[in-house]
Tab-separated table of C-alpha atoms in Angstrom:
chain	number	residue	atom	x	y	z
A	104	ALA	CA	25.668	17.273	39.298
A	105	GLY	CA	26.681	13.921	40.758
A	106	ARG	CA	23.432	13.644	42.684
A	107	ASN	CA	21.433	14.513	39.616
A	108	ALA	CA	23.178	11.740	37.692
A	109	GLU	CA	22.219	9.273	40.418
A	110	LEU	CA	18.565	10.505	40.267
A	111	LEU	CA	18.385	10.057	36.531
A	112	ALA	CA	19.912	6.530	36.894
A	113	ILE	CA	17.068	5.796	39.399
A	114	LEU	CA	14.477	7.137	37.051
A	115	ASP	CA	15.730	4.904	34.312
A	116	ALA	CA	15.639	1.820	36.598
A	117	LEU	CA	12.098	2.819	37.669
A	118	GLY	CA	11.120	3.215	34.073
A	119	MET	CA	12.054	-0.384	33.254
A	120	ASP	CA	9.757	-2.077	35.735
A	121	PHE	CA	7.291	0.228	37.348
A	122	SER	CA	4.025	1.869	36.420
A	123	LEU	CA	3.036	5.346	37.781
A	124	THR	CA	-0.132	7.331	38.232
A	125	TYR	CA	-0.320	11.046	37.158
A	126	PRO	CA	-0.256	12.187	40.913
A	127	GLN	CA	2.896	10.164	41.493
A	128	LEU	CA	4.657	11.542	38.418
A	129	ARG	CA	3.644	15.046	39.551
A	130	GLU	CA	5.370	14.530	42.866
A	131	LEU	CA	8.479	13.316	41.065
A	132	ALA	CA	8.397	16.401	38.839
A	133	ARG	CA	8.246	18.921	41.678
A	134	ASN	CA	11.973	19.417	41.306
A	135	ARG	CA	12.052	22.035	38.486
A	136	GLU	CA	15.575	21.306	37.629
A	137	LEU	CA	14.732	17.667	36.836
A	138	ALA	CA	11.104	18.075	35.839
A	139	ASN	CA	11.811	17.746	32.078
A	140	GLU	CA	13.909	14.639	32.582
A	141	VAL	CA	11.223	13.144	34.861
A	142	ILE	CA	8.502	13.764	32.165
A	143	CYS	CA	10.618	12.362	29.190
A	144	ARG	CA	12.044	9.356	30.996
A	145	MET	CA	8.890	8.370	32.845
A	146	LEU	CA	6.008	9.236	30.525
A	147	HIS	CA	5.773	5.702	29.190
A	148	CYS	CA	5.155	4.394	32.710
A	149	VAL	CA	2.100	6.636	33.365
A	150	THR	CA	-1.176	4.730	33.396
A	151	GLY	CA	-4.546	6.261	32.520
A	152	GLY	CA	-4.281	6.543	28.882
A	153	PRO	CA	-3.960	9.720	26.651
A	154	VAL	CA	-5.643	11.958	29.297
A	155	ALA	CA	-2.972	11.015	31.947
A	156	ARG	CA	-0.234	11.512	29.438
A	157	TYR	CA	-1.579	14.809	28.348
A	158	LEU	CA	-1.727	16.056	31.961
A	159	SER	CA	1.803	14.732	32.508
A	160	MET	CA	3.152	16.759	29.601
A	161	LEU	CA	1.596	19.894	31.138
A	162	LEU	CA	4.030	19.519	34.119
A	163	ALA	CA	6.765	21.153	32.045
A	164	PRO	CA	7.915	24.379	33.675
A	165	THR	CA	7.492	26.601	30.584
A	166	ILE	CA	5.915	26.333	27.086
A	167	GLY	CA	9.427	26.197	25.594
A	168	HIS	CA	10.195	23.198	27.792
A	169	TYR	CA	6.871	21.690	26.757
A	170	GLU	CA	7.827	21.907	23.125
A	171	GLN	CA	11.257	20.447	23.731
A	172	ASN	CA	9.758	17.558	25.697
A	173	TYR	CA	7.156	16.895	23.109
A	174	ALA	CA	9.866	16.579	20.421
A	175	ARG	CA	11.590	13.931	22.650
A	176	VAL	CA	8.551	11.852	23.315
A	177	GLN	CA	6.669	12.395	20.044
A	178	SER	CA	7.055	8.932	18.828
A	179	LEU	CA	5.651	7.511	22.050
A	180	ILE	CA	2.609	9.955	22.009
A	181	THR	CA	1.697	9.188	18.414
A	182	PHE	CA	2.193	5.411	18.604
A	183	ASN	CA	-1.129	3.672	18.054
A	184	THR	CA	-1.401	0.082	19.124
A	185	LEU	CA	-4.776	-0.175	17.451
A	186	ASN	CA	-3.177	0.644	14.081
A	187	PRO	CA	0.540	-0.055	14.293
A	188	ASN	CA	1.249	-0.278	10.605
A	189	GLY	CA	4.201	1.637	9.619
A	190	HIS	CA	7.958	2.123	9.547
A	191	TYR	CA	9.824	2.549	12.849
A	192	CYS	CA	13.311	3.730	13.530
A	193	LEU	CA	13.852	3.528	17.334
A	194	ASP	CA	16.642	4.500	19.681
A	195	LEU	CA	16.601	1.662	22.136
A	196	MET	CA	18.528	3.744	24.719
A	197	SER	CA	15.535	6.081	24.913
A	198	PRO	CA	13.098	4.626	27.450
A	199	GLY	CA	9.943	5.748	25.506
A	200	GLN	CA	11.224	4.325	22.229
A	201	TYR	CA	12.333	1.174	23.754
A	202	VAL	CA	8.807	0.761	25.077
A	203	ILE	CA	7.377	1.141	21.525
A	204	ALA	CA	9.748	-1.595	20.350
A	205	ASP	CA	8.797	-3.932	23.284
A	206	GLN	CA	5.136	-3.299	22.539
A	207	LEU	CA	5.568	-4.101	18.883
A	208	MET	CA	7.217	-7.449	19.802
A	209	LEU	CA	4.367	-8.111	22.221
A	210	LEU	CA	1.805	-7.248	19.366
A	211	ASP	CA	3.622	-9.527	16.948
A	212	ARG	CA	3.445	-12.506	19.344
A	213	TRP	CA	-0.234	-11.876	20.059
A	214	GLU	CA	-1.077	-11.587	16.373
A	215	VAL	CA	0.903	-14.704	15.403
A	216	GLU	CA	-1.257	-16.694	17.979
A	217	ILE	CA	-4.342	-15.244	16.272
A	218	ASP	CA	-3.066	-16.336	12.822
A	219	GLU	CA	-2.336	-19.774	13.988
A	220	SER	CA	-5.747	-20.129	15.616
A	221	LEU	CA	-7.295	-18.979	12.362
A	222	LYS	CA	-5.091	-21.374	10.301
A	223	ARG	CA	-3.861	-18.499	8.196
A	224	PRO	CA	-0.959	-19.232	5.850
A	225	ASP	CA	2.443	-17.817	6.640
A	226	VAL	CA	3.012	-14.788	4.434
A	227	SER	CA	5.901	-13.291	6.328
A	228	GLN	CA	9.093	-12.035	4.700
A	229	TRP	CA	11.350	-14.999	5.731
A	230	GLY	CA	8.748	-17.612	6.348
A	231	MET	CA	9.088	-17.290	10.117
A	232	ARG	CA	5.415	-16.308	10.851
A	233	THR	CA	5.980	-12.685	12.059
A	234	HIS	CA	4.337	-9.321	11.286
A	235	VAL	CA	7.762	-7.666	11.445
A	236	ARG	CA	9.565	-6.971	8.186
A	237	ASN	CA	12.893	-5.452	7.173
A	238	LEU	CA	14.276	-5.819	10.707
A	239	GLU	CA	17.632	-4.008	11.161
A	240	HIS	CA	19.740	-3.453	14.280
A	241	GLN	CA	22.956	-1.407	14.344
A	242	GLY	CA	22.400	-0.913	10.555
A	243	ARG	CA	22.603	-4.685	9.927
A	244	ALA	CA	19.747	-6.724	8.509
A	245	LEU	CA	18.506	-9.447	10.821
A	246	ARG	CA	16.803	-12.724	10.048
A	247	VAL	CA	15.632	-14.010	13.431
A	248	LYS	CA	12.534	-15.508	14.935
A	249	ILE	CA	10.901	-12.720	16.819
A	250	ASN	CA	9.406	-14.830	19.530
A	251	GLU	CA	12.916	-16.234	20.399
A	252	TRP	CA	14.807	-13.018	19.968
A	253	ARG	CA	15.796	-10.913	23.068
A	254	LEU	CA	15.218	-7.219	22.406
A	255	PRO	CA	18.578	-5.252	22.858
A	256	THR	CA	18.806	-2.146	24.990
A	257	PHE	CA	21.287	-0.178	22.887
A	258	ASP	CA	21.722	1.337	19.378
A	259	THR	CA	19.057	1.720	16.775
A	260	LEU	CA	16.318	-0.677	15.772
A	261	GLU	CA	14.500	-0.261	12.448
A	262	LEU	CA	11.566	-2.308	11.103
A	263	ASP	CA	8.242	-2.289	9.322
A	264	TYR	CA	5.184	-3.587	11.154
A	265	VAL	CA	2.310	-5.080	9.147
A	266	SER	CA	-0.721	-6.021	11.162
A	267	GLY	CA	-3.014	-8.958	10.232
A	268	LYS	CA	-6.083	-7.038	11.232
A	269	ARG	CA	-8.658	-6.314	8.538
A	270	PRO	CA	-11.801	-4.226	8.519
A	271	PRO	CA	-14.826	-5.976	10.103
A	272	ASP	CA	-17.908	-6.859	7.947
A	273	ASP	CA	-19.794	-3.936	9.302
A	274	ALA	CA	-17.090	-1.332	8.729
A	275	HIS	CA	-18.341	1.871	7.221
A	276	PRO	CA	-16.132	4.445	5.380
A	277	LEU	CA	-16.221	8.090	6.264
A	278	ASP	CA	-19.269	9.888	4.856
A	279	HIS	CA	-18.709	12.464	2.102
A	280	LYS	CA	-19.174	15.453	4.379
A	281	THR	CA	-16.736	14.267	7.100
A	282	PHE	CA	-14.100	13.188	4.649
A	283	SER	CA	-14.372	16.543	2.739
A	284	ARG	CA	-13.833	18.459	6.045
A	285	LEU	CA	-10.852	16.217	6.804
A	286	LEU	CA	-9.265	16.950	3.411
A	287	HIS	CA	-10.016	20.604	3.688
A	288	THR	CA	-8.370	20.709	7.169
A	289	LEU	CA	-5.285	18.960	5.719
A	290	HIS	CA	-4.979	21.323	2.791
A	291	GLN	CA	-5.520	24.459	4.860
A	292	SER	CA	-3.132	23.551	7.693
A	293	SER	CA	0.368	25.118	7.647
A	294	VAL	CA	1.992	22.536	9.780
A	295	GLU	CA	4.553	20.117	8.250
A	296	GLU	CA	3.401	17.054	6.564
A	297	ALA	CA	5.086	14.853	9.171
A	298	THR	CA	2.927	16.500	11.896
A	299	LYS	CA	-0.182	15.850	9.832
A	300	ILE	CA	0.596	12.138	9.506
A	301	ASP	CA	1.323	12.004	13.246
A	302	MET	CA	-2.171	13.361	13.957
A	303	LEU	CA	-3.805	11.061	11.461
A	304	ARG	CA	-1.972	8.098	13.016
A	305	ARG	CA	-3.411	8.850	16.443
A	306	ILE	CA	-7.026	8.734	15.103
A	307	SER	CA	-6.507	6.241	12.252
A	308	HIS	CA	-8.130	3.363	14.165
A	309	TRP	CA	-11.418	5.253	13.962
A	310	ILE	CA	-11.181	5.749	10.167
A	311	TYR	CA	-12.232	3.384	7.383
A	312	LEU	CA	-11.904	4.520	3.763
A	313	LYS	CA	-13.134	3.687	0.275
A	314	SER	CA	-10.609	3.158	-2.476
A	315	SER	CA	-11.534	6.516	-4.065
A	316	GLN	CA	-11.116	8.308	-0.727
A	317	MET	CA	-7.730	6.705	-0.232
A	318	ARG	CA	-6.712	8.155	-3.634
A	319	GLU	CA	-7.875	11.650	-2.591
A	320	LEU	CA	-6.092	11.385	0.685
A	321	LEU	CA	-2.784	10.532	-1.021
A	322	GLY	CA	-3.270	13.596	-3.199
A	323	ALA	CA	-3.180	15.782	0.017
A	324	PHE	CA	0.560	15.033	0.429
A	325	ASP	CA	3.327	16.346	-1.920
A	326	SER	CA	6.324	14.380	-1.005
A	327	ASP	CA	6.731	10.793	-2.005
A	328	GLY	CA	7.896	9.629	1.392
A	329	ARG	CA	4.947	11.125	3.324
A	330	ARG	CA	2.546	9.726	0.705
A	331	ASP	CA	4.080	6.290	1.160
A	332	ASP	CA	3.531	6.562	4.915
A	333	ILE	CA	-0.187	7.485	4.380
A	334	PHE	CA	-0.416	4.462	1.991
A	335	VAL	CA	0.901	2.109	4.599
A	336	LEU	CA	-1.050	3.643	7.531
A	337	PHE	CA	-4.411	3.268	5.831
A	338	TYR	CA	-3.986	0.364	3.448
A	339	PHE	CA	-5.590	-2.105	5.742
A	340	ARG	CA	-8.436	0.294	6.527
A	341	ILE	CA	-9.870	0.013	3.008
A	342	VAL	CA	-13.343	-1.421	2.853
A	343	ASP	CA	-13.442	-2.203	-0.908
A	344	MET	CA	-10.030	-3.661	-1.490
A	345	GLN	CA	-11.302	-5.156	-4.805
A	346	ASN	CA	-11.021	-1.620	-6.125
A	347	GLU	CA	-7.591	-0.862	-4.865
A	348	LYS	CA	-6.265	-0.184	-8.336
A	349	ILE	CA	-8.097	3.148	-8.137
A	350	PHE	CA	-5.513	4.442	-5.704
A	351	ARG	CA	-2.583	2.193	-6.852
A	352	SER	CA	-2.827	4.035	-10.198
A	353	ARG	CA	-1.961	7.244	-8.304
A	354	PHE	CA	1.717	6.080	-8.361
A	355	ASP	CA	3.284	6.533	-11.770
A	356	ASP	CA	6.615	5.501	-10.519
A	357	HIS	CA	6.854	1.708	-10.442
A	358	TYR	CA	9.906	1.801	-8.140
A	359	GLU	CA	7.885	3.603	-5.668
A	360	LEU	CA	5.188	0.953	-5.802
A	361	GLU	CA	7.914	-1.782	-5.306
A	362	LYS	CA	9.055	0.083	-2.090
A	363	LEU	CA	5.466	0.024	-0.785
A	364	TRP	CA	5.083	-3.622	-1.555
A	365	ASP	CA	8.344	-4.322	0.188
A	366	ARG	CA	7.046	-2.483	3.289
A	367	LEU	CA	3.692	-4.224	3.360
A	368	GLY	CA	4.741	-7.567	2.111
A	369	TRP	CA	4.592	-8.957	-1.394
A	370	ALA	CA	2.095	-11.594	-0.655
A	371	THR	CA	-0.060	-9.458	1.558
A	372	SER	CA	-0.318	-6.545	-0.834
A	373	PHE	CA	-0.524	-8.653	-4.033
A	374	PRO	CA	-3.132	-7.237	-6.377
A	375	PHE	CA	-5.288	-10.336	-6.382
A	376	VAL	CA	-8.424	-8.921	-8.003
A	377	GLN	CA	-6.854	-6.512	-10.536
A	378	PRO	CA	-3.346	-7.688	-11.536
A	379	GLU	CA	-3.779	-6.611	-15.152
A	380	ARG	CA	-0.750	-4.843	-16.683
A	381	THR	CA	1.193	-5.028	-13.376
A	382	SER	CA	4.911	-5.677	-13.542
A	383	PHE	CA	6.587	-7.679	-10.836
A	384	ARG	CA	10.238	-7.917	-9.788
A	385	LEU	CA	10.468	-10.610	-7.082
A	386	ASP	CA	13.618	-11.489	-5.159
A	387	LEU	CA	13.210	-15.167	-4.490
A	388	GLN	CA	15.348	-15.260	-1.422
A	389	TYR	CA	12.339	-13.928	0.481
A	390	HIS	CA	9.418	-16.204	1.399
A	391	ASP	CA	6.677	-13.704	0.502
A	392	CYS	CA	8.223	-12.992	-2.994
A	393	ARG	CA	8.219	-16.719	-3.634
A	394	LEU	CA	4.531	-16.881	-2.624
A	395	ALA	CA	3.803	-14.022	-4.928
A	396	THR	CA	5.499	-15.856	-7.780
A	397	THR	CA	3.195	-18.889	-7.217
A	398	PHE	CA	0.191	-16.497	-7.278
A	399	ILE	CA	1.243	-15.313	-10.747
A	400	ILE	CA	1.678	-18.835	-12.043
A	401	GLN	CA	-1.577	-20.083	-10.433
A	402	LEU	CA	-3.423	-17.260	-12.137
A	403	MET	CA	-1.792	-18.045	-15.451
A	404	ASN	CA	-2.759	-21.678	-15.115
A	405	ARG	CA	-6.396	-20.871	-14.313
A	406	GLU	CA	-6.842	-18.094	-16.888
A	407	GLN	CA	-4.537	-18.141	-19.916
A	408	GLN	CA	-1.083	-19.452	-20.324
A	409	THR	CA	-0.241	-16.391	-22.495
A	410	ASN	CA	-1.134	-13.932	-19.794
A	411	VAL	CA	2.407	-13.771	-18.318
A	412	ARG	CA	4.531	-11.507	-20.571
A	413	ASN	CA	8.189	-10.559	-20.549
A	414	ALA	CA	9.053	-13.267	-18.078
A	415	SER	CA	12.709	-13.778	-17.131
A	416	PHE	CA	14.771	-15.285	-14.362
A	417	VAL	CA	18.223	-14.058	-13.234
A	418	ASP	CA	19.953	-16.540	-10.937
A	419	ALA	CA	22.213	-15.777	-7.962
A	420	GLN	CA	25.311	-15.674	-10.234
A	421	GLY	CA	23.640	-13.145	-12.602
A	422	GLN	CA	22.966	-15.559	-15.421
A	423	VAL	CA	19.762	-14.520	-17.348
A	424	ASP	CA	17.232	-17.145	-18.336
A	425	PRO	CA	14.682	-15.614	-20.741
A	426	LEU	CA	12.333	-18.629	-20.054
A	427	THR	CA	11.749	-19.109	-23.786
A	428	LEU	CA	10.208	-22.480	-23.099
A	429	GLY	CA	7.811	-20.948	-20.660
A	430	ILE	CA	7.707	-20.833	-16.883
A	431	PRO	CA	8.196	-24.264	-15.415
A	432	ARG	CA	4.951	-25.708	-14.230
A	433	LEU	CA	6.588	-27.005	-11.050
A	434	TRP	CA	7.076	-23.330	-9.936
A	435	GLU	CA	3.372	-23.279	-8.971
A	436	ASN	CA	4.474	-25.415	-6.034
A	437	LEU	CA	6.262	-23.190	-3.439
A	438	ASP	CA	8.634	-26.037	-2.478
A	439	ARG	CA	9.915	-26.285	-6.086
A	440	LEU	CA	10.766	-22.619	-6.454
A	441	PRO	CA	14.425	-21.484	-6.441
A	442	THR	CA	15.376	-19.830	-3.197
A	443	SER	CA	17.534	-17.271	-4.850
A	444	GLY	CA	17.547	-15.124	-7.899
A	445	VAL	CA	15.095	-12.546	-9.323
A	446	PHE	CA	11.929	-13.408	-11.283
A	447	ARG	CA	10.376	-10.683	-13.463
A	448	ALA	CA	7.041	-10.795	-15.339
A	449	THR	CA	4.043	-8.628	-16.415
A	450	TYR	CA	0.614	-9.993	-16.067
A	451	ILE	CA	-1.910	-9.051	-18.771
A	452	CYS	CA	-5.379	-10.682	-18.986
A	453	ALA	CA	-8.375	-10.139	-21.336
A	454	PRO	CA	-11.648	-9.510	-19.418
A	455	GLU	CA	-13.334	-12.586	-20.836
A	456	ASP	CA	-10.511	-14.766	-19.593
A	457	ARG	CA	-10.649	-13.513	-15.966
A	458	ASN	CA	-11.288	-16.268	-13.389
A	459	PHE	CA	-12.885	-14.138	-10.661
A	460	THR	CA	-13.561	-17.156	-8.417
A	461	ALA	CA	-9.805	-18.033	-8.320
A	462	ARG	CA	-8.828	-14.417	-7.723
A	463	LYS	CA	-11.364	-14.109	-4.877
A	464	SER	CA	-10.195	-17.363	-3.283
A	465	MET	CA	-6.571	-16.315	-3.300
A	466	MET	CA	-7.408	-12.914	-1.871
A	467	GLU	CA	-9.317	-14.381	1.002
A	468	LYS	CA	-6.694	-17.062	1.738
A	469	PHE	CA	-3.480	-15.233	1.402
A	470	GLY	CA	-4.583	-11.507	1.757
A	471	TRP	CA	-6.971	-12.268	4.591
A	472	TRP	CA	-9.627	-10.099	3.207
A	473	LYS	CA	-13.352	-10.889	3.046
A	474	LEU	CA	-14.562	-10.279	-0.519
A	475	MET	CA	-18.350	-10.221	-0.425
A	476	VAL	CA	-19.158	-8.600	-3.802
A	477	PRO	CA	-19.850	-10.200	-7.168
A	478	GLU	CA	-17.630	-9.568	-10.148
A	479	LYS	CA	-19.962	-7.147	-11.729
A	480	SER	CA	-19.633	-4.898	-8.682
A	481	VAL	CA	-15.905	-4.495	-9.104
A	482	VAL	CA	-14.819	-1.088	-10.395
A	483	TRP	CA	-12.342	-2.235	-13.124
A	484	TRP	CA	-9.606	0.315	-13.555
A	485	THR	CA	-6.723	1.078	-15.910
A	486	GLY	CA	-4.104	3.803	-15.099
A	487	LEU	CA	-2.888	6.262	-17.667
A	488	THR	CA	0.700	5.003	-17.208
A	489	GLU	CA	-0.369	1.503	-18.261
A	490	ALA	CA	-1.298	2.846	-21.776
A	491	PRO	CA	1.274	3.827	-24.442
A	492	ILE	CA	1.075	7.349	-25.538
A	493	ASP	CA	-0.603	6.382	-28.853
A	494	VAL	CA	-3.366	4.688	-27.041
A	495	GLN	CA	-3.926	7.833	-25.044
A	496	ILE	CA	-3.917	9.933	-28.297
A	497	PHE	CA	-6.484	7.626	-29.761
A	498	MET	CA	-8.650	7.853	-26.654
A	499	GLN	CA	-8.539	11.571	-26.657
A	500	TRP	CA	-9.521	11.553	-30.297
A	501	LEU	CA	-12.422	9.270	-29.585
A	502	ILE	CA	-13.931	11.511	-26.845
A	503	SER	CA	-13.649	14.511	-28.985
A	504	ARG	CA	-15.884	12.864	-31.649
A	505	PHE	CA	-18.217	10.588	-29.627
A	506	ALA	CA	-20.235	11.190	-26.456
A	507	ASP	CA	-19.967	7.464	-25.259
A	508	ILE	CA	-16.789	5.454	-25.740
A	509	ASN	CA	-18.552	2.180	-25.356
A	510	GLU	CA	-20.994	2.874	-28.096
A	511	THR	CA	-18.136	3.529	-30.543
A	512	PHE	CA	-17.444	-0.216	-30.484
A	513	THR	CA	-20.323	-0.816	-32.883
A	514	ARG	CA	-18.878	1.853	-35.282
A	515	PHE	CA	-15.737	-0.160	-35.577
A	516	GLN	CA	-16.823	-3.725	-35.595
A	517	HIS	CA	-18.958	-5.609	-38.177
A	518	GLY	CA	-18.714	-9.217	-36.926
A	519	GLY	CA	-18.733	-9.256	-33.125
A	520	LYS	CA	-15.021	-8.413	-32.838
A	521	ILE	CA	-12.933	-5.641	-34.427
A	522	THR	CA	-10.183	-6.976	-36.670
A	523	LEU	CA	-7.063	-5.001	-37.435
A	524	ARG	CA	-8.307	-4.360	-41.036
A	525	GLU	CA	-11.565	-3.132	-39.682
A	526	PHE	CA	-9.807	-0.914	-37.252
A	527	GLU	CA	-7.601	0.672	-39.940
A	528	ASP	CA	-10.442	1.117	-42.375
A	529	THR	CA	-12.772	2.753	-39.823
A	530	LEU	CA	-10.070	5.300	-38.756
A	531	ALA	CA	-9.640	6.102	-42.343
A	532	GLU	CA	-13.495	6.585	-42.806
A	533	LEU	CA	-13.633	8.840	-39.810
A	534	ASN	CA	-10.756	10.937	-41.082
A	535	CYS	CA	-8.548	10.303	-37.993
A	536	ASP	CA	-5.453	12.491	-38.486
A	537	ARG	CA	-3.652	11.552	-35.332
A	538	PHE	CA	-1.445	8.923	-36.911
A	539	ARG	CA	-0.189	10.477	-40.030
A	540	GLY	CA	3.390	10.012	-41.279
A	541	VAL	CA	5.608	7.128	-42.272
A	542	ASP	CA	5.218	5.446	-38.878
A	543	GLY	CA	1.441	5.888	-38.849
A	544	PRO	CA	0.502	2.235	-39.829
A	545	SER	CA	2.823	0.805	-37.093
A	546	ARG	CA	1.452	3.118	-34.409
A	547	VAL	CA	-2.107	2.060	-35.345
A	548	GLN	CA	-1.001	-1.547	-34.985
A	549	ALA	CA	0.451	-0.809	-31.602
A	550	VAL	CA	-2.905	0.618	-30.476
A	551	PHE	CA	-4.745	-2.423	-31.767
A	552	ARG	CA	-2.296	-4.819	-29.904
A	553	PHE	CA	-2.920	-2.943	-26.738
A	554	LEU	CA	-6.720	-3.264	-27.095
A	555	ASP	CA	-6.222	-7.049	-28.021
A	556	PRO	CA	-4.412	-8.364	-24.815
A	557	SER	CA	-5.389	-11.992	-25.677
A	558	GLY	CA	-3.541	-11.695	-29.017
A	559	GLU	CA	-6.382	-13.473	-30.823
A	560	GLY	CA	-6.455	-10.987	-33.650
A	561	GLY	CA	-9.804	-9.439	-32.686
A	562	VAL	CA	-10.911	-6.744	-30.044
A	563	SER	CA	-14.101	-7.942	-28.075
A	564	GLN	CA	-16.584	-5.495	-26.528
A	565	PHE	CA	-15.136	-6.369	-23.112
A	566	GLU	CA	-11.638	-5.539	-24.240
A	567	TRP	CA	-12.744	-2.350	-25.765
A	568	GLN	CA	-13.935	-1.270	-22.288
A	569	VAL	CA	-10.328	-0.619	-21.353
A	570	LEU	CA	-10.750	2.734	-23.137
A	571	GLU	CA	-13.616	3.592	-20.870
A	572	GLN	CA	-11.506	2.737	-17.853
A	573	LEU	CA	-8.769	4.975	-19.221
A	574	TYR	CA	-11.316	7.699	-19.703
A	575	GLN	CA	-12.471	7.315	-16.051
A	576	GLU	CA	-8.911	7.715	-14.890
A	577	MET	CA	-8.403	10.834	-16.990
A	578	THR	CA	-11.736	12.418	-15.747
A	579	LEU	CA	-10.946	11.552	-12.160
A	580	SER	CA	-7.528	13.183	-12.411
A	581	LEU	CA	-9.109	16.349	-13.786
A	582	GLU	CA	-11.743	16.416	-11.146
A	583	GLU	CA	-8.934	15.951	-8.437
A	584	PHE	CA	-7.263	18.916	-9.743
A	585	VAL	CA	-10.385	21.042	-9.469
A	586	TRP	CA	-11.029	19.716	-5.954
A	587	PHE	CA	-7.471	20.558	-4.989
A	588	LEU	CA	-8.124	24.224	-6.166
A	589	ALA	CA	-11.303	24.235	-4.129
A	590	TYR	CA	-9.781	22.949	-1.019
A	591	VAL	CA	-6.656	25.221	-1.218
A	592	TYR	CA	-8.414	28.475	-2.274
A	593	ASN	CA	-11.742	27.729	-0.529
């Protein structure tokens, strides 16, 4: 036993500084008593890529030992340096997991150099120019400069890594046939969702997706935690990020969305192109949250001052400022923003007030995406959870009476825009019975106010199109249910 302990200590020492070939590891593993420890403690040292690691894993004496060894080194085997985005919880006393942490630190330094050479703005969590977020060691949050921090060799390290890599100009999403086969395999497989994600992680650097495909892929996972992991893993593999609201609408729990934005970075994942009806809760102690606050204010100043609704600020002492006089214009400047407290707001914009040029510029500068499509090519989207229940009732009534929602605009309007009186009178003429009762008039007014986000007292044809967007969301949800039945029951 004493000799074995000495051998294990030697293995750990070798694992810190040496690289091995597969034949060398095979020689070390000839001792069946120590074979499993040799494999698990030295696998990270084996050169030759996935093939050499696979052969090394086969040195386990029995299938049972292979399964046990795989469980011990699973995080190392599934770690993908070509797509490292994700959450990590690493035992630094495990050689393989220490190597993952060390490689993440190396990746971060390399990506930071690229960012500086490309003159990218700093969108990190603490303003320290790093791709590491939510860093914790021994259960304590750390605020350190990664390039000056010495990686410990003990206890647990937890972090989120967010790469600055984006799809190249010639990136192509999976074709329909290949993607359908992938979904079918995921639905038919009986393995745990965590195992499915591990397998997807290993091949994720070969995959690019459209926003609609991302939405379908999210639907293949039941638990919120696993769905969040898929979201983070493939977020920067989307080739049409201008349409990201298609899959963002999949999350009906706003708290879940906030957790995702916190993992990815509030500035990096800001919905630059389609921020409509998005609510924000921004903790201003964080650099990226302050940046996101300036994005909201810049959009407001370039589109309409009334686009920011329900704004409030709670300072570090808990005092609430309802901002009745409006958001201070100085807050557009990052240096003038408070460095503590919480800013809340909802952004709503009428279609005719959108400044697509400003949105595109901000997305390219701070999101590091290349947006090479005109405004008319964007798939504008509205999620069902954004619309009050009475708006959904009204939309359902419309589609039961008319074949084309957009054509119904001419039925309601008489002078270019639909006024509240015209809206009420036309509903009465068409015998709409969905808003009967004492509260009927107030419910109709609430529907009208939703359709008139600019608050000008008239609904334009562009504003009316939000009903078509809601209809698209409802239709897609029904189609997804049908596809789910098809995948599961073949």
